[in-house]
Amino acid sequence: MLPNPYAPGELPRVLAGREQQQDRIRGYLSRIGTYGEMGGPLLVFQGPRGVGKTSLLREAQRDAEAHGFITAWVACRRNAPFLPDLVSRVGKAIETADILPRSEKGGWRLRLESIGLEFGLPSVVKVSAKAAAERSSAEAPPRGAQISALEDLLHETGTRVRDHGGAGLVVFIDELHAATRDDLAVLLNAMQNLAGRREENPFAVIGAGLPSTPGVLVNAATFGERTTFLTLPRLEPAAAAAAVAEPAAELGVDWTPAALHAVAAEAQGFPYLLQVLAHATWEVAQPSAAGEVLGIDQVHAGLPRADDQLTAMYAARWAAATDLEKQIMAVMAQAGSPTVTRAEIAEALGRPTQALGVPRDRLIDKGIIEPAGRGEVRFTMPGFDRYIRETLATGAAPDADQAPGRLGAGRRRRQLPPASDAGRDTPRR
Ligand SMILES: Nc1ncnc2c1ncn2[C@@H]1O[C@H](COP(=O)(O)OP(=O)(O)OP(=O)(O)O)[C@@H](O)[C@H]1O
Ligand SMILES: [Mg+2]
């Protein structure tokens, strides 16, 4: 039996349709590689859950390492500082790469430890009694000291990497929308200061986050708006087909054009949905050897399985919402249009618009809905609105067994070409 090559919720085997973004990142990094100077301001990819931000960044990390960069990766979590993690990851990265000559290693480790102390990282070096007393008297680590410690870290790591034949340092920060404001302010200030001496600072910071990220950054420091924001779009039809076809092709298994078309139409360019649908089709078909072909029948047969997975995800999202959040989502789901204005929501709920600001922002924060132009919002993932309508219609979260599925419910026949369309359903070679 062949292994299932699809990866719902994990890194994809084939990153399809992101050439433009990858080129953009390479251009950004080539400045460091060629001139040894700072890549530019913070570069951030924003987009809803499941659109492929982490996957893109991980691929960029691999690519950067293949081009001689040392990299560090951190993911922000709500209410937890990310700088301590960043400092220790940068320290580990340079150690793992093993680029320092033995004579420098000891000194660098001490240096890292003293920088780490500013971020509350424990040290194996004995802190002098005086320094310890000073630290415990201060409630939080002083912001100014953290900024200059972070500057030192980024500057010294980047130049050390370069001194020893590497290209420079790249720091990746995922889930940037969840970063604490204090830590972001320190990062932005440090980068701003280092930009003044760009030719001495061979590093870059690349991040990703939900569509709320720009607001979070500007809120942390006014010049957060100097960040380069790039929106990560859904996949174009050709890329969506490649995302499904290529992992199978690597195992010698083909999809018929009709089957590919059906999956792509159902997923609407959403990478996560593509993976779920392709994974389910494969599970049902269980191809056992190269040369087998996945057709439309198997896509159909896989739908209930894909439905189950999506239903579980939507049910978890719905259950985690507050009453007011549910009311907002209910209005949106029943509006009959893809986008809804704040005023429409307020009117439907009989409340002033301002009263809905907080729950609305929380839904955006969680990546469930996203801003869509002036005062408008929409759901981020196709299918959730239908789930909500069904949930409301049955008075409870629909059971996957009896309720019409997310991917079915009369849509199935309309969207998927019928199985008898056998003429077109021939292998793609
Ligand atoms: N370009 C792509 N080609 C094929 N599959 C992809 C692509 N990008 C992402 N995927 C798949 O889509 C799913 C979601 O990807 P990923 O976790 O990178 O999204 P994300 O934007 O980081 O989501 P979240 O906001 O929830 O962290 C994964 O199953 C991944 O394998
Ligand atoms: Mg992610």
Short mmCIF file of C-alpha atoms and ligand atoms in Angstrom, two decimals, residues 53-54 174-175, ligand 2:
data_model
loop_
_atom_site.label_atom_id
_atom_site.label_comp_id
_atom_site.label_asym_id
_atom_site.label_seq_id
_atom_site.Cartn_x
_atom_site.Cartn_y
_atom_site.Cartn_z
CA LYS A 53 1.33 31.11 5.99
CA THR A 54 3.31 28.67 8.10
CA ASP A 174 4.91 32.99 13.09
CA GLU A 175 1.51 33.89 14.60
MG MG B 2 0.19 28.82 10.70
#
